[in-house]
Coordinates of C-alpha atoms and ligand atoms in Angstrom, one line a residue:
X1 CA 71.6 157.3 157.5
X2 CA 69.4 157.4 161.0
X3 CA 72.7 157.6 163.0
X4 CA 76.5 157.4 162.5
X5 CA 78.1 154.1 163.5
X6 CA 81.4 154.7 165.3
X7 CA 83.6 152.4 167.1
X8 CA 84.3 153.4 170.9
X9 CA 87.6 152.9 172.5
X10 CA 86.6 152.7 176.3
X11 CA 88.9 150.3 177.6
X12 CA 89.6 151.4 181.5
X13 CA 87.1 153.9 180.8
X14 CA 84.3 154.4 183.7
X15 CA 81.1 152.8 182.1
X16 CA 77.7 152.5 184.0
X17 CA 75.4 150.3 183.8
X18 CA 71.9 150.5 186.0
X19 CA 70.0 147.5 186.6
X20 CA 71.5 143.9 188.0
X21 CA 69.7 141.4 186.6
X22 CA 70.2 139.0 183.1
X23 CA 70.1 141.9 180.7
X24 CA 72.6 144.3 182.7
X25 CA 74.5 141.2 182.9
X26 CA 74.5 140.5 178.7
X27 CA 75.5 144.3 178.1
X28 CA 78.3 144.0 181.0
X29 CA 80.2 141.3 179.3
X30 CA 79.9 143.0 176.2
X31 CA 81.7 145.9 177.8
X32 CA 84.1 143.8 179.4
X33 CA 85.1 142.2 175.7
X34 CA 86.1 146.2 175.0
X35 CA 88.2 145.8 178.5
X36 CA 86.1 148.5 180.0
X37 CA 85.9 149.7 184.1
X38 CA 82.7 148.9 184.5
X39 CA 80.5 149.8 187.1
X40 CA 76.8 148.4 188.3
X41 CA 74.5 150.4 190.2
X42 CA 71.0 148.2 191.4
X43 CA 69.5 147.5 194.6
X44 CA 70.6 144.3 194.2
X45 CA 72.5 141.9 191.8
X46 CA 71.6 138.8 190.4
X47 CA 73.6 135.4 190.8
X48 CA 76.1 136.1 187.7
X49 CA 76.9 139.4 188.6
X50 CA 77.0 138.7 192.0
X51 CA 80.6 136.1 190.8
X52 CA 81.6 138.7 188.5
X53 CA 81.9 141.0 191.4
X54 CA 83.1 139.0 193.7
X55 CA 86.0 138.0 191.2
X56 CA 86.9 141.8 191.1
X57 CA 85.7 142.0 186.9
X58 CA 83.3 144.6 188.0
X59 CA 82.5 147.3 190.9
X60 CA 79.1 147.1 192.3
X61 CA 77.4 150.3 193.7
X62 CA 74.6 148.9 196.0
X63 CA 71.9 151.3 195.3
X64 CA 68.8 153.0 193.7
X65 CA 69.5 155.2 191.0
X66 CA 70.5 159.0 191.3
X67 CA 71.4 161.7 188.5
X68 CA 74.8 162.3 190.7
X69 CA 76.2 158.8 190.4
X70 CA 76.8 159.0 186.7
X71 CA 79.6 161.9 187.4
X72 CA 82.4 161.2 185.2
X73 CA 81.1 158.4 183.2
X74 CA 81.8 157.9 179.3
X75 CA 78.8 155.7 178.9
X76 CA 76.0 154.4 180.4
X77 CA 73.5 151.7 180.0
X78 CA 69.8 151.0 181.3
X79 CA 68.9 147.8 181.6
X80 CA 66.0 148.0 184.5
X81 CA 62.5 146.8 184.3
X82 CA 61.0 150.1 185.6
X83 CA 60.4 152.5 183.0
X84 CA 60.4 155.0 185.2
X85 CA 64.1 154.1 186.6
X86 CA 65.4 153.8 182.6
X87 CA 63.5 157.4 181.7
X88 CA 65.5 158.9 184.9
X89 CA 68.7 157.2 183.5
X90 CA 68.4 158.8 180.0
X91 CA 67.3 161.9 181.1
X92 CA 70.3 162.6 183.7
X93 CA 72.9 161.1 181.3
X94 CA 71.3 163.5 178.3
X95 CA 71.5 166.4 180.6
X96 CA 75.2 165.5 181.1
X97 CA 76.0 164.4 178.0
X98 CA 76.9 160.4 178.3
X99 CA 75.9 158.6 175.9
X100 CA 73.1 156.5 176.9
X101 CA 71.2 153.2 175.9
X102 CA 68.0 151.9 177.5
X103 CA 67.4 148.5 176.4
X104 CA 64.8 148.1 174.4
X105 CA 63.4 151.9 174.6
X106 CA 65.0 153.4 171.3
X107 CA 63.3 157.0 171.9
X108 CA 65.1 157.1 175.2
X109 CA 68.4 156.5 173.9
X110 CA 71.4 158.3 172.2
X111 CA 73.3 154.8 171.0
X112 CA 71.9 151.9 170.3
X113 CA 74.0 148.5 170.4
X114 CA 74.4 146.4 167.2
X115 CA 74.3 143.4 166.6
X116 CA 78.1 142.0 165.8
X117 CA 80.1 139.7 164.5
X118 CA 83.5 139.2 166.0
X119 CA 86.6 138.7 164.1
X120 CA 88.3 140.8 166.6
X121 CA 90.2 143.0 165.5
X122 CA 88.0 143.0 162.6
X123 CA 84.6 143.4 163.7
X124 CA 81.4 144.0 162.0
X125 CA 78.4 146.0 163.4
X126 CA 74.9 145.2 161.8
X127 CA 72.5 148.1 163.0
X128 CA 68.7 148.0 161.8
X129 CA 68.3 151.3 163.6
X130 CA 65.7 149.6 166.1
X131 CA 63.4 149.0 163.1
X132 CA 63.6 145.4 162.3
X133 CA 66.4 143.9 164.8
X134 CA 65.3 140.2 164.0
X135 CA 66.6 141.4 160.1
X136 CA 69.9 142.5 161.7
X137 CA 70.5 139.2 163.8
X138 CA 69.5 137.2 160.4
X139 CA 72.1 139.1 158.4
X140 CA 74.6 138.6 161.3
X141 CA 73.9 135.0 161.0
X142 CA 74.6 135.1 157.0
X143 CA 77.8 136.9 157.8
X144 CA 79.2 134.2 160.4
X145 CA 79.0 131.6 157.5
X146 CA 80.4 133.8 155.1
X147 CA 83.4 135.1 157.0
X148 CA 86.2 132.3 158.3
X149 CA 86.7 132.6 162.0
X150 CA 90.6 133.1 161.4
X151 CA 89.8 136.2 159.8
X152 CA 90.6 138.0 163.2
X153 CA 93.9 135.8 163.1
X154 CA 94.7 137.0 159.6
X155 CA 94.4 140.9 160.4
X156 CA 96.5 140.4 163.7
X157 CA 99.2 138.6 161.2
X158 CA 98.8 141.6 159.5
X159 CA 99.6 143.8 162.0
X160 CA 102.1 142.0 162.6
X161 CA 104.2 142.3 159.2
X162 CA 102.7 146.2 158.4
X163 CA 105.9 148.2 159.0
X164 CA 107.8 145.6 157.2
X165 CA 105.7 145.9 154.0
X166 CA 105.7 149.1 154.4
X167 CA 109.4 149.6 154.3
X168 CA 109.3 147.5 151.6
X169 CA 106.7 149.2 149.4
X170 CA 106.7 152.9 149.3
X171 CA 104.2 154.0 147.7
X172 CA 100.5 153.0 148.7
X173 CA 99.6 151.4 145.6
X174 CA 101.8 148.6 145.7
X175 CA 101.1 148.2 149.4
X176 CA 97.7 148.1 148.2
X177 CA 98.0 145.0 145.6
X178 CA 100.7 143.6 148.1
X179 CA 98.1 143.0 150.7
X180 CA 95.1 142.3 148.6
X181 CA 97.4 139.6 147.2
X182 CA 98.4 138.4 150.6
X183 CA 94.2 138.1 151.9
X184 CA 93.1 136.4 149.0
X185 CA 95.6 133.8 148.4
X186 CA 98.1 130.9 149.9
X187 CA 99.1 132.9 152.9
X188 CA 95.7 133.6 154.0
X189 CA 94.7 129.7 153.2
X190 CA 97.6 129.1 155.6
X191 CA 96.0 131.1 158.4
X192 CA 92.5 129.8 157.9
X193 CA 93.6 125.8 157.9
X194 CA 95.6 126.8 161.4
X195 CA 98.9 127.0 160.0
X196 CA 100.3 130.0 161.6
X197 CA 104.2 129.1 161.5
X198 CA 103.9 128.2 157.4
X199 CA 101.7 131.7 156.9
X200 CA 104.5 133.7 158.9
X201 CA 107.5 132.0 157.3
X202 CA 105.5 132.6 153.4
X203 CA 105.1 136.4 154.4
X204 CA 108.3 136.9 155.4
X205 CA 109.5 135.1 152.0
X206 CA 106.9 137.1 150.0
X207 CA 108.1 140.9 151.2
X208 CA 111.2 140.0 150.9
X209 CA 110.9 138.4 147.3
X210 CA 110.9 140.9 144.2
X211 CA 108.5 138.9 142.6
X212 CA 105.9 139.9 144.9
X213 CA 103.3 140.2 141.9
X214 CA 103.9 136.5 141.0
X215 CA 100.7 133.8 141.0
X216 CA 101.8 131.4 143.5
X217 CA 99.1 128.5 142.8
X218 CA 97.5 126.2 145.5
X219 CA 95.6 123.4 145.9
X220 CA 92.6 122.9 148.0
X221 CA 92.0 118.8 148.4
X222 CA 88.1 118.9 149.5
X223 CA 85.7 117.0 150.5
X224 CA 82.2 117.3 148.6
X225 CA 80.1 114.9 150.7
X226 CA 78.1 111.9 149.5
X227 CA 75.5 114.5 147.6
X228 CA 73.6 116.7 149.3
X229 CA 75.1 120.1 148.7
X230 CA 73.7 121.0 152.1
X231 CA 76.3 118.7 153.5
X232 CA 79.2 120.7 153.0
X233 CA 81.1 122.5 155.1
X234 CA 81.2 126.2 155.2
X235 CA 85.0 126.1 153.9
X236 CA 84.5 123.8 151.3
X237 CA 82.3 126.3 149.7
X238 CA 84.2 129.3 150.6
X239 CA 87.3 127.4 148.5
X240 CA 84.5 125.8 145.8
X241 CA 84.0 129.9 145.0
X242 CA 87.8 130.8 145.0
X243 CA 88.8 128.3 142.2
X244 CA 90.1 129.2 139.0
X245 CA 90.2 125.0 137.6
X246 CA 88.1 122.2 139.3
X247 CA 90.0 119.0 139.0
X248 CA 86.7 116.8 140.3
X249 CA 85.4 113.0 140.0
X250 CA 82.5 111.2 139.0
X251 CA 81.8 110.6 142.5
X252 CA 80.8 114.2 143.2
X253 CA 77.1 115.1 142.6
X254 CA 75.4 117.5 139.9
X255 CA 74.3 119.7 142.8
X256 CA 77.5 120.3 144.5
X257 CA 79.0 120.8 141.3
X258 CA 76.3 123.6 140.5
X259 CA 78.3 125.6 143.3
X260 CA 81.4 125.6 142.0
X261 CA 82.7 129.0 140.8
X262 CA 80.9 129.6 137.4
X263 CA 84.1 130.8 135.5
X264 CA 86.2 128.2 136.7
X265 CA 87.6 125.3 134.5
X266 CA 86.6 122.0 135.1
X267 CA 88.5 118.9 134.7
X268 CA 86.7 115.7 135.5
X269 CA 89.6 112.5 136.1
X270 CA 87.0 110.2 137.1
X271 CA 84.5 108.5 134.6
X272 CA 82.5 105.5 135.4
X273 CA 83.4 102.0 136.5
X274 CA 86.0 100.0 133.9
X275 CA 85.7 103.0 131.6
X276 CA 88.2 105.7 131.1
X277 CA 89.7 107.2 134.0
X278 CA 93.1 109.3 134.5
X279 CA 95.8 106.7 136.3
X280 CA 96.1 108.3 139.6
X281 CA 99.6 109.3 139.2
X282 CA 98.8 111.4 136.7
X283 CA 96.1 113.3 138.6
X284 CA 98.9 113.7 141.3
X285 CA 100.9 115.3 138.8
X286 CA 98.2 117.6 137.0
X287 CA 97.6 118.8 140.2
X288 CA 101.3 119.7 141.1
X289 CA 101.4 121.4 137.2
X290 CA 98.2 123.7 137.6
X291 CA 99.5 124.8 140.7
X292 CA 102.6 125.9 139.3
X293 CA 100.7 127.7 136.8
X294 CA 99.6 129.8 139.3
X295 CA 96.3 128.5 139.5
X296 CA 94.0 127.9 142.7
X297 CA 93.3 124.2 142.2
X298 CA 89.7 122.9 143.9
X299 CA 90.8 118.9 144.1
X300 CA 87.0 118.0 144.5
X301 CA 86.0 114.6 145.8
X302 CA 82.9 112.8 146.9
X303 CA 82.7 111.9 151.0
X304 CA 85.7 112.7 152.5
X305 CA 89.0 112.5 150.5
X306 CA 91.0 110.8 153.5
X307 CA 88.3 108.0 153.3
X308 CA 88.8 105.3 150.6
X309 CA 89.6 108.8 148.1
X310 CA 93.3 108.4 147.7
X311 CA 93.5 112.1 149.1
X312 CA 96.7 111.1 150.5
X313 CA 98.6 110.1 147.7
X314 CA 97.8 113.0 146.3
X315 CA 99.1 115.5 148.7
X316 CA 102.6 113.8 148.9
X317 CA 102.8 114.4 145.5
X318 CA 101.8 117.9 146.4
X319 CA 104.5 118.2 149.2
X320 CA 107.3 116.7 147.6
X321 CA 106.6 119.5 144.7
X322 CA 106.8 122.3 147.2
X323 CA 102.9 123.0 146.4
X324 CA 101.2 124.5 148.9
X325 CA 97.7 122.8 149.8
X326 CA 95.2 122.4 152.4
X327 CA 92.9 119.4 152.9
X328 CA 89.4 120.2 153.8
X329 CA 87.2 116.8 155.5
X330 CA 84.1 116.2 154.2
X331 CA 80.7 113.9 155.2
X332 CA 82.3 110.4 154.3
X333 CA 79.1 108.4 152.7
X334 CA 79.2 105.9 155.9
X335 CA 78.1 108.2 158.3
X336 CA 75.9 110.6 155.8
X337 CA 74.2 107.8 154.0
X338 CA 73.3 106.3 157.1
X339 CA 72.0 109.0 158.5
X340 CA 69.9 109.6 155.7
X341 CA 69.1 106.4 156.0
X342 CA 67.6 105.9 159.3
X343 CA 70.6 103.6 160.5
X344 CA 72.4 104.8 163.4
X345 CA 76.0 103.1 162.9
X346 CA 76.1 102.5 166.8
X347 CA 73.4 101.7 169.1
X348 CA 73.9 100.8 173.0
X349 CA 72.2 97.9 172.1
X350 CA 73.1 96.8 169.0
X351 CA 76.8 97.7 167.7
X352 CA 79.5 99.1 170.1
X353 CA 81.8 99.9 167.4
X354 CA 81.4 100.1 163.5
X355 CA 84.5 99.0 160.9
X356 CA 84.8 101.0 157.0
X357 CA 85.9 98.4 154.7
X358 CA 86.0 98.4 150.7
X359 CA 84.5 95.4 149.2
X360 CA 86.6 96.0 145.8
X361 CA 87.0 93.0 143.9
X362 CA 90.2 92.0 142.7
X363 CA 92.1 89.7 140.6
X364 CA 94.2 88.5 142.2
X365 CA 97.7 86.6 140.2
X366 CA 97.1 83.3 138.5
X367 CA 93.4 83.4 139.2
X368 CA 90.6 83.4 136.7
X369 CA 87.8 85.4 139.0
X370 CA 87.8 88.2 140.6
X371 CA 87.6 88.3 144.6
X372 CA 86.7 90.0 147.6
X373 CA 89.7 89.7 149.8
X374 CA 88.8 90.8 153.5
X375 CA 89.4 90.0 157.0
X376 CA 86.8 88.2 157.2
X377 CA 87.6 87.1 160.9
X378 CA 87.3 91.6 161.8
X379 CA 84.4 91.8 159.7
X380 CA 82.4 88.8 162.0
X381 CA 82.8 90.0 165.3
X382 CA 79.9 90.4 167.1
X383 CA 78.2 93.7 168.6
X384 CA 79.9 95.5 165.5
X385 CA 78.2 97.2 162.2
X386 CA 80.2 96.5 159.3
X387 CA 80.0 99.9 156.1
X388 CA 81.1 98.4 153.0
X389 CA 82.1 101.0 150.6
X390 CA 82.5 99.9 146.8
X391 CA 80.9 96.2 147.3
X392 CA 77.7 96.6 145.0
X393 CA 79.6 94.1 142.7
X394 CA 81.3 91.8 145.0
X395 CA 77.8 92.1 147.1
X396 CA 76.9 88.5 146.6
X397 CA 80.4 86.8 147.6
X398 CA 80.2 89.5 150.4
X399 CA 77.1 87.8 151.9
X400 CA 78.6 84.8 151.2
X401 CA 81.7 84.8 153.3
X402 CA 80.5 86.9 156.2
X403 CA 77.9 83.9 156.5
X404 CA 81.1 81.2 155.5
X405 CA 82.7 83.1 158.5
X406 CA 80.5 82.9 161.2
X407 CA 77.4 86.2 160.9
X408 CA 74.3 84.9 161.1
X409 CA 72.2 84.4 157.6
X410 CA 69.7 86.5 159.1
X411 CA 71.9 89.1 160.8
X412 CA 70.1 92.3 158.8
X413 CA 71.9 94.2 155.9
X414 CA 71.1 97.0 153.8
X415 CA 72.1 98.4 150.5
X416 CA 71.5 102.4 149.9
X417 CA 72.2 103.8 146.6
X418 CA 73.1 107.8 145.7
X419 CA 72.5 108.2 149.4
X420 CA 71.1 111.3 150.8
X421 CA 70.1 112.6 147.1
X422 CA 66.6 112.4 145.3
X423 CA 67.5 109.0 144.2
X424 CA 68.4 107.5 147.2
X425 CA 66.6 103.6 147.4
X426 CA 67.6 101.7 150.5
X427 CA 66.8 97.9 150.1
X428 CA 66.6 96.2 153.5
X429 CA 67.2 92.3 154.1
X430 CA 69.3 89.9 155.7
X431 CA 72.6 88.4 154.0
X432 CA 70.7 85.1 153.2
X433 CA 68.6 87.4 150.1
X434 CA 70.4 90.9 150.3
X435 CA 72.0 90.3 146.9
X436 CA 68.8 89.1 145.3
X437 CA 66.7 91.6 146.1
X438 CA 69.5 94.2 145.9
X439 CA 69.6 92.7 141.8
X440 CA 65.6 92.7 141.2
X441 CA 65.6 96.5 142.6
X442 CA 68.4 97.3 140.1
X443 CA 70.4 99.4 141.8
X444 CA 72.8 101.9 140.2
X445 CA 76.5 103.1 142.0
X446 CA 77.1 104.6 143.7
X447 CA 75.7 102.3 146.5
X448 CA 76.7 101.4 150.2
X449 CA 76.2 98.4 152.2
X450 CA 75.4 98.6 155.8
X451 CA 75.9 95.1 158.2
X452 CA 74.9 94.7 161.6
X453 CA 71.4 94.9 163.8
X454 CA 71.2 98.6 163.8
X455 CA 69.7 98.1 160.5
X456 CA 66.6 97.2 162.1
X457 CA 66.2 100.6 163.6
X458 CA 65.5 101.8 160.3
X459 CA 61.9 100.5 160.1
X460 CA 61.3 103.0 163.3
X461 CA 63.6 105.3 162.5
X462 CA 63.6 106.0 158.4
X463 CA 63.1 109.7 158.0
X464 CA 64.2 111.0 153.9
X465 CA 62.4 108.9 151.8
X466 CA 62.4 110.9 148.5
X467 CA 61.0 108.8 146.2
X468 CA 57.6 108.2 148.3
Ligands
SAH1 N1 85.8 109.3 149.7 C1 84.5 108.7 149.6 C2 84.5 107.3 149.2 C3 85.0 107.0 147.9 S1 84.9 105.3 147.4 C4 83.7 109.0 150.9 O1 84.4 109.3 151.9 O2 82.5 108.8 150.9 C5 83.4 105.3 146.5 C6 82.3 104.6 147.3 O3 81.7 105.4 148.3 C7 81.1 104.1 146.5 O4 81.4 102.9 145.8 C8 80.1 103.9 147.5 O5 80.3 102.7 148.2 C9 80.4 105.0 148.5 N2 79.5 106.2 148.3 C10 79.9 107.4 148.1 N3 78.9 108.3 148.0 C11 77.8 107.5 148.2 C12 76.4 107.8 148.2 N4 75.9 109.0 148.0 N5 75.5 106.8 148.4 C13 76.0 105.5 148.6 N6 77.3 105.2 148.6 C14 78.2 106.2 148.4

């Protein structure tokens, strides 16, 4: 090791920094953060600084530099543009033994600044000792996707509950597993989905509980997007990683399935279209019953599972068992497939507002045929760009009845199938020969339909075409 990382307390403590323009400015608020007195000594300050000071957040020591002005400082910074200025800096603060940076000059320093990531009061210092500080900055970047930003919130809870716990458990060992328990499962989910009260109240249950070493199970009700794995959200992997059982549907693609904890079990509920599929009361239930096994449930569904994804039915089921859960949104296909697409869903020109509708057909009592059954009158309006969601079947009466209730035949229309993966195909009409061409193109679900005159844009604006 080049040098020994060490944490600082300097809060009130006299810190210097020499120089007053952007980069004394960047290294002053980082010493603020750590609450320290911090004073500036420059000819003259720029505009930033010059409010800081004003507002009484720093002192301001109008001046060049002298050896006698760092008297009594715990730590000073260089931050000039004159090489001879930072040399005089480092030199006087050596001699006196402050610590001393000078921005990018590592010979003339004695600390050097990391880069961080800040989870205060957990933080995480990335050093590359000067030699490749792009490297450190990348790694910092991996680590802010990584970590949850309530990780901060979860070690001040912590804090919060540490005498308790350990008046509770004597010895460190049980501490130990108490806590590693606690970070890891329901409690910490609490804190990271922003449920304070509920993570407080399950703390306080679980040190006072004797059963401290019990599974509780959870369920995590998340969103996989409409394909591309790239779409998901930082959480939704974090939880895809966690599982011990996958309780998925055939909605969710290959690829984001590939990222789903290797050893975890997978149950898929969902099968194709009029074949075998669980009743959803039953996947309500099998969700509730491998929680209570102690299991960490990933409930995996395509787009979002608040959009047409009966997410929730499935979490009243959840609550009225007691099961603890949290639901994590994901890219519903409307607004991912069109993007991928080329179709902006609202246009200043075009469409001032955009309706989701499922074009499920139904059967409806007493009737032979299936139907469409929609408000049509909603779905006609003008200025408006209508997202059909399950209507690949129905797609022909669709076109029909939008026409039957006042759209224009040759108001454009598109259909996009497995939207934003390597098999998306958009077909691009009007509703006069959508469903015709739609049928010679043979199309396979899943597949979307888009209504309205931003579907022009696409001919200007189509950017993934992965089957070119
Ligand atoms: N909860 C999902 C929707 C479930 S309904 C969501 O928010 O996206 C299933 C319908 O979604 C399909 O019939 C299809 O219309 C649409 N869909 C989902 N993913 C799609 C994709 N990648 N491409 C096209 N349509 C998609």
């Amino acid at each position: 090791m080049e040098s020994l990382p060490i944490f600082m307390r300097i809060k009130s403590a006299r810190c210097v920094v020499v120089g007053g323009g952007e980069v004394a400015t960047r290294k002053v608020s980082m010493l603020l953060k750590a609450d320290a007195a911090v004073e500036v000594i420059a000819p003259e300050l720029c505009e930033p600084l010059k409010v800081q000071f004003l507002a009484g957040e720093i002192d301001y020591l109008q001046s060049t530099f002298e050896a006698a002005q760092l008297n009594g400082a715990v730590l000073v910074i260089a931050a000039t543009d004159d090489e001879g200025v930072n040399t005089a800096v480092s030199n006087a603060a050596k001699a006196q033994n402050i610590p001393v940076n000078v921005v990018d000059s590592p010979a003339l320093c004695t600390f050097t600044m990391p880069s961080i990531v800040d989870r205060s009061p957990v933080v995480i210092a990335i050093s590359s000792n000067g030699a490749a500080p792009v490297l450190a900055r990348l790694i910092r970047a991996k680590l802010e996707t990584m970590i949850p930003a309530s990780y901060g919130r979860l070690a001040y809870l912590a804090r919060e509950f540490r005498d308790a716990v350990k008046a509770k458990f004597s010895d460190t060992q049980s501490r130990r597993i108490f806590w590693e328990k606690t970070f890891q499962g329901p409690i910490a989910e609490l804190m990271f989905s922003g449920q304070e009260g509920a993570a407080k109240i399950a703390l306080a249950d679980a040190i006072k509980a004797d059963d401290s070493h019990a599974q509780h199970g959870e369920v995590y009700l998340v969103g996989g997007g409409p394909g591309d794995p790239d779409l998901l959200t930082f959480r939704a992997l974090r939880l895809m990683q966690q599982c011990d059982v996958c309780v998925y549907d055939k909605l969710v693609s290959k690829e984001v399935m590939e990222l789903v904890r290797r050893d975890a079990e997978l149950i898929n509920v969902g099968k194709a279209r009029d074949k075998h599929t669980l009743p959803q009361e039953e996947i309500n239930l099998l969700l509730v019953n491998l929680a209570k096994e102690g299991k960490r449930v990933l409930r995996l569904k395509g787009g979002d599972p608040f959009i047409f994804g009966r997410g929730g039915e499935e979490i009243e089921t959840l609550m009225e068992n007691g099961v603890p859960f949290q639901v994590v949104p994901g890219i519903t296909a409307a607004n991912g497939v069109s993007s991928y697409a080329g179709i902006p869903l609202t246009h200043r020109d075009y469409a001032q507002s955009c309706i989701f509708t499922t074009g499920h057909l139904k059967l409806k009592e007493g009737q032979q045929e299936h139907t469409v059954e929609l408000d049509w009158p909603a779905l006609t309006r003008p200025n408006q760009t209508v997202v059909i969601y399950m209507g690949l079947v129905g797609l022909a009466q669709i076109c029909v009845q939008l026409i039957a209730h006042g759209l224009d035949a040759g108001t454009p229309a598109a259909v996009v199938q497995q939207g934003t993966t390597s098999k998306q195909k958009v077909v691009v009409g009007d509703l006069s020969d959508l469903a015709i061409k739609v049928a010679t193109a043979e199309l396979k679900p899943p597949c979307l339909i888009i209504v309205g005159h931003v579907v022009k844009l696409r001919e200007k604006l189509a950017w993934f075409e992965p089957n070119l």
